[in-house]
Amino acid sequence: MPAGTYNIRITFERDVGTADAAGQHIPDWQPFNPPLKRWGKRIESRGRAYWAAQQSQAEVSGIIEVLYDSALHALLKADRTKIRGKIGDRVLYVEAFDGPKNKGRTLDLIVREPQ
């Protein structure tokens, strides 16, 4: 697991949203304090296009492998829908995760990136 292969810096955010007058959730994504940043690498996997309402809504799904972190793992286990990652301006929603893997050294994040 050479360190140079983990060349993507991912900043994780949490949803601290509130409810509107009708009780509907309004997401409000904020960075963790202190910041939760991890190094990762993209594992080429798959891409899918969805067709809904006679419009194409392309979403790319893939796998990002990150070095294992017990705090990140605990947050994902508690509620993965309240955590998302950002690579620069790109937003990655965690659909699922697998791990720890590789003798407890990595986590695989199955992510969805809206286009």
mmCIF file with all atom_site columns, C-alpha atoms in Angstrom:
data_model
loop_
_atom_site.group_PDB
_atom_site.id
_atom_site.type_symbol
_atom_site.label_atom_id
_atom_site.label_alt_id
_atom_site.label_comp_id
_atom_site.label_asym_id
_atom_site.label_entity_id
_atom_site.label_seq_id
_atom_site.pdbx_PDB_ins_code
_atom_site.Cartn_x
_atom_site.Cartn_y
_atom_site.Cartn_z
_atom_site.occupancy
_atom_site.B_iso_or_equiv
_atom_site.pdbx_formal_charge
_atom_site.auth_seq_id
_atom_site.auth_comp_id
_atom_site.auth_asym_id
_atom_site.auth_atom_id
_atom_site.pdbx_PDB_model_num
ATOM 1   C CA . MET A 1 1   ? 0.000   0.000  0.000   1.00 0.00 ? 1   MET A CA 1
ATOM 2   C CA . PRO A 1 2   ? 2.412   2.720  -1.161  1.00 0.00 ? 2   PRO A CA 1
ATOM 3   C CA . ALA A 1 3   ? 1.499   6.142  0.229   1.00 0.00 ? 3   ALA A CA 1
ATOM 4   C CA . GLY A 1 4   ? 1.779   7.727  -3.226  1.00 0.00 ? 4   GLY A CA 1
ATOM 5   C CA . THR A 1 5   ? -1.239  5.820  -4.519  1.00 0.00 ? 5   THR A CA 1
ATOM 6   C CA . TYR A 1 6   ? -3.512  7.680  -2.061  1.00 0.00 ? 6   TYR A CA 1
ATOM 7   C CA . ASN A 1 7   ? -3.477  10.950 -3.968  1.00 0.00 ? 7   ASN A CA 1
ATOM 8   C CA . ILE A 1 8   ? -7.023  12.275 -3.508  1.00 0.00 ? 8   ILE A CA 1
ATOM 9   C CA . ARG A 1 9   ? -7.710  14.554 -0.521  1.00 0.00 ? 9   ARG A CA 1
ATOM 10  C CA . ILE A 1 10  ? -11.286 14.095 0.698   1.00 0.00 ? 10  ILE A CA 1
ATOM 11  C CA . THR A 1 11  ? -12.899 16.545 3.111   1.00 0.00 ? 11  THR A CA 1
ATOM 12  C CA . PHE A 1 12  ? -15.904 15.112 4.934   1.00 0.00 ? 12  PHE A CA 1
ATOM 13  C CA . GLU A 1 13  ? -18.949 17.157 5.904   1.00 0.00 ? 13  GLU A CA 1
ATOM 14  C CA . ARG A 1 14  ? -21.985 16.460 8.065   1.00 0.00 ? 14  ARG A CA 1
ATOM 15  C CA . ASP A 1 15  ? -25.621 17.394 7.625   1.00 0.00 ? 15  ASP A CA 1
ATOM 16  C CA . VAL A 1 16  ? -26.710 19.616 10.506  1.00 0.00 ? 16  VAL A CA 1
ATOM 17  C CA . GLY A 1 17  ? -29.964 20.567 8.769   1.00 0.00 ? 17  GLY A CA 1
ATOM 18  C CA . THR A 1 18  ? -33.158 21.723 10.346  1.00 0.00 ? 18  THR A CA 1
ATOM 19  C CA . ALA A 1 19  ? -36.857 21.237 9.646   1.00 0.00 ? 19  ALA A CA 1
ATOM 20  C CA . ASP A 1 20  ? -39.074 23.774 7.896   1.00 0.00 ? 20  ASP A CA 1
ATOM 21  C CA . ALA A 1 21  ? -42.566 24.764 9.045   1.00 0.00 ? 21  ALA A CA 1
ATOM 22  C CA . ALA A 1 22  ? -44.029 21.657 7.396   1.00 0.00 ? 22  ALA A CA 1
ATOM 23  C CA . GLY A 1 23  ? -41.535 19.397 9.162   1.00 0.00 ? 23  GLY A CA 1
ATOM 24  C CA . GLN A 1 24  ? -39.510 18.662 6.021   1.00 0.00 ? 24  GLN A CA 1
ATOM 25  C CA . HIS A 1 25  ? -35.773 18.257 6.450   1.00 0.00 ? 25  HIS A CA 1
ATOM 26  C CA . ILE A 1 26  ? -33.641 21.066 5.022   1.00 0.00 ? 26  ILE A CA 1
ATOM 27  C CA . PRO A 1 27  ? -30.048 19.877 4.585   1.00 0.00 ? 27  PRO A CA 1
ATOM 28  C CA . ASP A 1 28  ? -27.236 22.125 5.752   1.00 0.00 ? 28  ASP A CA 1
ATOM 29  C CA . TRP A 1 29  ? -23.811 20.623 5.055   1.00 0.00 ? 29  TRP A CA 1
ATOM 30  C CA . GLN A 1 30  ? -21.039 21.863 7.328   1.00 0.00 ? 30  GLN A CA 1
ATOM 31  C CA . PRO A 1 31  ? -17.420 20.780 7.737   1.00 0.00 ? 31  PRO A CA 1
ATOM 32  C CA . PHE A 1 32  ? -16.469 18.921 10.878  1.00 0.00 ? 32  PHE A CA 1
ATOM 33  C CA . ASN A 1 33  ? -14.665 20.877 13.574  1.00 0.00 ? 33  ASN A CA 1
ATOM 34  C CA . PRO A 1 34  ? -11.808 19.979 13.665  1.00 0.00 ? 34  PRO A CA 1
ATOM 35  C CA . PRO A 1 35  ? -11.836 19.170 9.926   1.00 0.00 ? 35  PRO A CA 1
ATOM 36  C CA . LEU A 1 36  ? -12.175 15.510 8.973   1.00 0.00 ? 36  LEU A CA 1
ATOM 37  C CA . LYS A 1 37  ? -9.889  15.011 5.966   1.00 0.00 ? 37  LYS A CA 1
ATOM 38  C CA . ARG A 1 38  ? -8.531  11.731 4.644   1.00 0.00 ? 38  ARG A CA 1
ATOM 39  C CA . TRP A 1 39  ? -6.357  10.560 1.774   1.00 0.00 ? 39  TRP A CA 1
ATOM 40  C CA . GLY A 1 40  ? -7.942  8.164  -0.699  1.00 0.00 ? 40  GLY A CA 1
ATOM 41  C CA . LYS A 1 41  ? -7.686  6.662  -4.133  1.00 0.00 ? 41  LYS A CA 1
ATOM 42  C CA . ARG A 1 42  ? -10.322 6.007  -6.764  1.00 0.00 ? 42  ARG A CA 1
ATOM 43  C CA . ILE A 1 43  ? -10.985 2.400  -7.667  1.00 0.00 ? 43  ILE A CA 1
ATOM 44  C CA . GLU A 1 44  ? -12.361 2.291  -11.186 1.00 0.00 ? 44  GLU A CA 1
ATOM 45  C CA . SER A 1 45  ? -15.630 0.436  -11.074 1.00 0.00 ? 45  SER A CA 1
ATOM 46  C CA . ARG A 1 46  ? -18.790 1.480  -12.834 1.00 0.00 ? 46  ARG A CA 1
ATOM 47  C CA . GLY A 1 47  ? -20.830 4.350  -14.180 1.00 0.00 ? 47  GLY A CA 1
ATOM 48  C CA . ARG A 1 48  ? -24.589 4.477  -14.596 1.00 0.00 ? 48  ARG A CA 1
ATOM 49  C CA . ALA A 1 49  ? -27.060 6.806  -16.207 1.00 0.00 ? 49  ALA A CA 1
ATOM 50  C CA . TYR A 1 50  ? -30.579 7.087  -14.826 1.00 0.00 ? 50  TYR A CA 1
ATOM 51  C CA . TRP A 1 51  ? -33.593 8.128  -16.866 1.00 0.00 ? 51  TRP A CA 1
ATOM 52  C CA . ALA A 1 52  ? -36.424 9.761  -14.954 1.00 0.00 ? 52  ALA A CA 1
ATOM 53  C CA . ALA A 1 53  ? -39.230 12.036 -16.039 1.00 0.00 ? 53  ALA A CA 1
ATOM 54  C CA . GLN A 1 54  ? -38.024 11.675 -19.624 1.00 0.00 ? 54  GLN A CA 1
ATOM 55  C CA . GLN A 1 55  ? -34.834 13.506 -18.734 1.00 0.00 ? 55  GLN A CA 1
ATOM 56  C CA . SER A 1 56  ? -31.429 12.007 -18.325 1.00 0.00 ? 56  SER A CA 1
ATOM 57  C CA . GLN A 1 57  ? -30.045 12.498 -14.846 1.00 0.00 ? 57  GLN A CA 1
ATOM 58  C CA . ALA A 1 58  ? -26.570 11.126 -15.045 1.00 0.00 ? 58  ALA A CA 1
ATOM 59  C CA . GLU A 1 59  ? -24.942 10.024 -11.840 1.00 0.00 ? 59  GLU A CA 1
ATOM 60  C CA . VAL A 1 60  ? -21.563 8.473  -11.596 1.00 0.00 ? 60  VAL A CA 1
ATOM 61  C CA . SER A 1 61  ? -20.994 5.822  -8.996  1.00 0.00 ? 61  SER A CA 1
ATOM 62  C CA . GLY A 1 62  ? -17.638 4.547  -7.970  1.00 0.00 ? 62  GLY A CA 1
ATOM 63  C CA . ILE A 1 63  ? -15.489 3.352  -5.136  1.00 0.00 ? 63  ILE A CA 1
ATOM 64  C CA . ILE A 1 64  ? -13.044 5.428  -3.154  1.00 0.00 ? 64  ILE A CA 1
ATOM 65  C CA . GLU A 1 65  ? -10.618 3.557  -0.916  1.00 0.00 ? 65  GLU A CA 1
ATOM 66  C CA . VAL A 1 66  ? -9.502  5.559  2.125   1.00 0.00 ? 66  VAL A CA 1
ATOM 67  C CA . LEU A 1 67  ? -7.001  4.722  4.799   1.00 0.00 ? 67  LEU A CA 1
ATOM 68  C CA . TYR A 1 68  ? -8.835  3.340  7.824   1.00 0.00 ? 68  TYR A CA 1
ATOM 69  C CA . ASP A 1 69  ? -9.899  5.807  10.504  1.00 0.00 ? 69  ASP A CA 1
ATOM 70  C CA . SER A 1 70  ? -11.923 4.629  13.507  1.00 0.00 ? 70  SER A CA 1
ATOM 71  C CA . ALA A 1 71  ? -13.716 7.995  13.874  1.00 0.00 ? 71  ALA A CA 1
ATOM 72  C CA . LEU A 1 72  ? -14.845 7.994  10.223  1.00 0.00 ? 72  LEU A CA 1
ATOM 73  C CA . HIS A 1 73  ? -15.891 4.343  10.475  1.00 0.00 ? 73  HIS A CA 1
ATOM 74  C CA . ALA A 1 74  ? -17.987 5.071  13.594  1.00 0.00 ? 74  ALA A CA 1
ATOM 75  C CA . LEU A 1 75  ? -19.703 8.032  11.894  1.00 0.00 ? 75  LEU A CA 1
ATOM 76  C CA . LEU A 1 76  ? -20.523 5.951  8.820   1.00 0.00 ? 76  LEU A CA 1
ATOM 77  C CA . LYS A 1 77  ? -21.900 3.122  10.960  1.00 0.00 ? 77  LYS A CA 1
ATOM 78  C CA . ALA A 1 78  ? -24.075 5.558  12.937  1.00 0.00 ? 78  ALA A CA 1
ATOM 79  C CA . ASP A 1 79  ? -25.719 7.140  9.855   1.00 0.00 ? 79  ASP A CA 1
ATOM 80  C CA . ARG A 1 80  ? -23.935 7.262  6.497   1.00 0.00 ? 80  ARG A CA 1
ATOM 81  C CA . THR A 1 81  ? -26.659 9.532  5.037   1.00 0.00 ? 81  THR A CA 1
ATOM 82  C CA . LYS A 1 82  ? -25.504 12.361 7.320   1.00 0.00 ? 82  LYS A CA 1
ATOM 83  C CA . ILE A 1 83  ? -21.959 12.309 5.868   1.00 0.00 ? 83  ILE A CA 1
ATOM 84  C CA . ARG A 1 84  ? -20.684 13.314 2.474   1.00 0.00 ? 84  ARG A CA 1
ATOM 85  C CA . GLY A 1 85  ? -17.255 13.871 0.997   1.00 0.00 ? 85  GLY A CA 1
ATOM 86  C CA . LYS A 1 86  ? -15.881 16.668 -1.125  1.00 0.00 ? 86  LYS A CA 1
ATOM 87  C CA . ILE A 1 87  ? -12.933 16.619 -3.468  1.00 0.00 ? 87  ILE A CA 1
ATOM 88  C CA . GLY A 1 88  ? -12.467 20.279 -4.317  1.00 0.00 ? 88  GLY A CA 1
ATOM 89  C CA . ASP A 1 89  ? -15.908 21.372 -5.562  1.00 0.00 ? 89  ASP A CA 1
ATOM 90  C CA . ARG A 1 90  ? -17.027 17.822 -6.384  1.00 0.00 ? 90  ARG A CA 1
ATOM 91  C CA . VAL A 1 91  ? -19.566 16.321 -3.974  1.00 0.00 ? 91  VAL A CA 1
ATOM 92  C CA . LEU A 1 92  ? -19.639 12.593 -3.169  1.00 0.00 ? 92  LEU A CA 1
ATOM 93  C CA . TYR A 1 93  ? -22.605 11.032 -1.365  1.00 0.00 ? 93  TYR A CA 1
ATOM 94  C CA . VAL A 1 94  ? -21.785 7.805  0.469   1.00 0.00 ? 94  VAL A CA 1
ATOM 95  C CA . GLU A 1 95  ? -24.199 5.106  -0.712  1.00 0.00 ? 95  GLU A CA 1
ATOM 96  C CA . ALA A 1 96  ? -22.528 2.303  1.241   1.00 0.00 ? 96  ALA A CA 1
ATOM 97  C CA . PHE A 1 97  ? -19.203 1.355  2.742   1.00 0.00 ? 97  PHE A CA 1
ATOM 98  C CA . ASP A 1 98  ? -17.224 -1.819 3.224   1.00 0.00 ? 98  ASP A CA 1
ATOM 99  C CA . GLY A 1 99  ? -14.506 -2.438 5.717   1.00 0.00 ? 99  GLY A CA 1
ATOM 100 C CA . PRO A 1 100 ? -12.266 -2.327 7.428   1.00 0.00 ? 100 PRO A CA 1
ATOM 101 C CA . LYS A 1 101 ? -10.393 -4.255 4.731   1.00 0.00 ? 101 LYS A CA 1
ATOM 102 C CA . ASN A 1 102 ? -6.788  -5.150 3.976   1.00 0.00 ? 102 ASN A CA 1
ATOM 103 C CA . LYS A 1 103 ? -6.083  -6.298 7.536   1.00 0.00 ? 103 LYS A CA 1
ATOM 104 C CA . GLY A 1 104 ? -7.865  -3.290 9.019   1.00 0.00 ? 104 GLY A CA 1
ATOM 105 C CA . ARG A 1 105 ? -6.000  -0.676 6.996   1.00 0.00 ? 105 ARG A CA 1
ATOM 106 C CA . THR A 1 106 ? -8.642  0.602  4.543   1.00 0.00 ? 106 THR A CA 1
ATOM 107 C CA . LEU A 1 107 ? -12.327 1.408  4.077   1.00 0.00 ? 107 LEU A CA 1
ATOM 108 C CA . ASP A 1 108 ? -14.094 1.261  0.711   1.00 0.00 ? 108 ASP A CA 1
ATOM 109 C CA . LEU A 1 109 ? -16.667 4.005  0.198   1.00 0.00 ? 109 LEU A CA 1
ATOM 110 C CA . ILE A 1 110 ? -19.232 3.350  -2.515  1.00 0.00 ? 110 ILE A CA 1
ATOM 111 C CA . VAL A 1 111 ? -20.069 6.871  -3.621  1.00 0.00 ? 111 VAL A CA 1
ATOM 112 C CA . ARG A 1 112 ? -22.515 8.666  -5.904  1.00 0.00 ? 112 ARG A CA 1
ATOM 113 C CA . GLU A 1 113 ? -21.550 11.893 -7.613  1.00 0.00 ? 113 GLU A CA 1
ATOM 114 C CA . PRO A 1 114 ? -24.415 13.940 -9.066  1.00 0.00 ? 114 PRO A CA 1
ATOM 115 C CA . GLN A 1 115 ? -23.535 15.458 -12.433 1.00 0.00 ? 115 GLN A CA 1
#
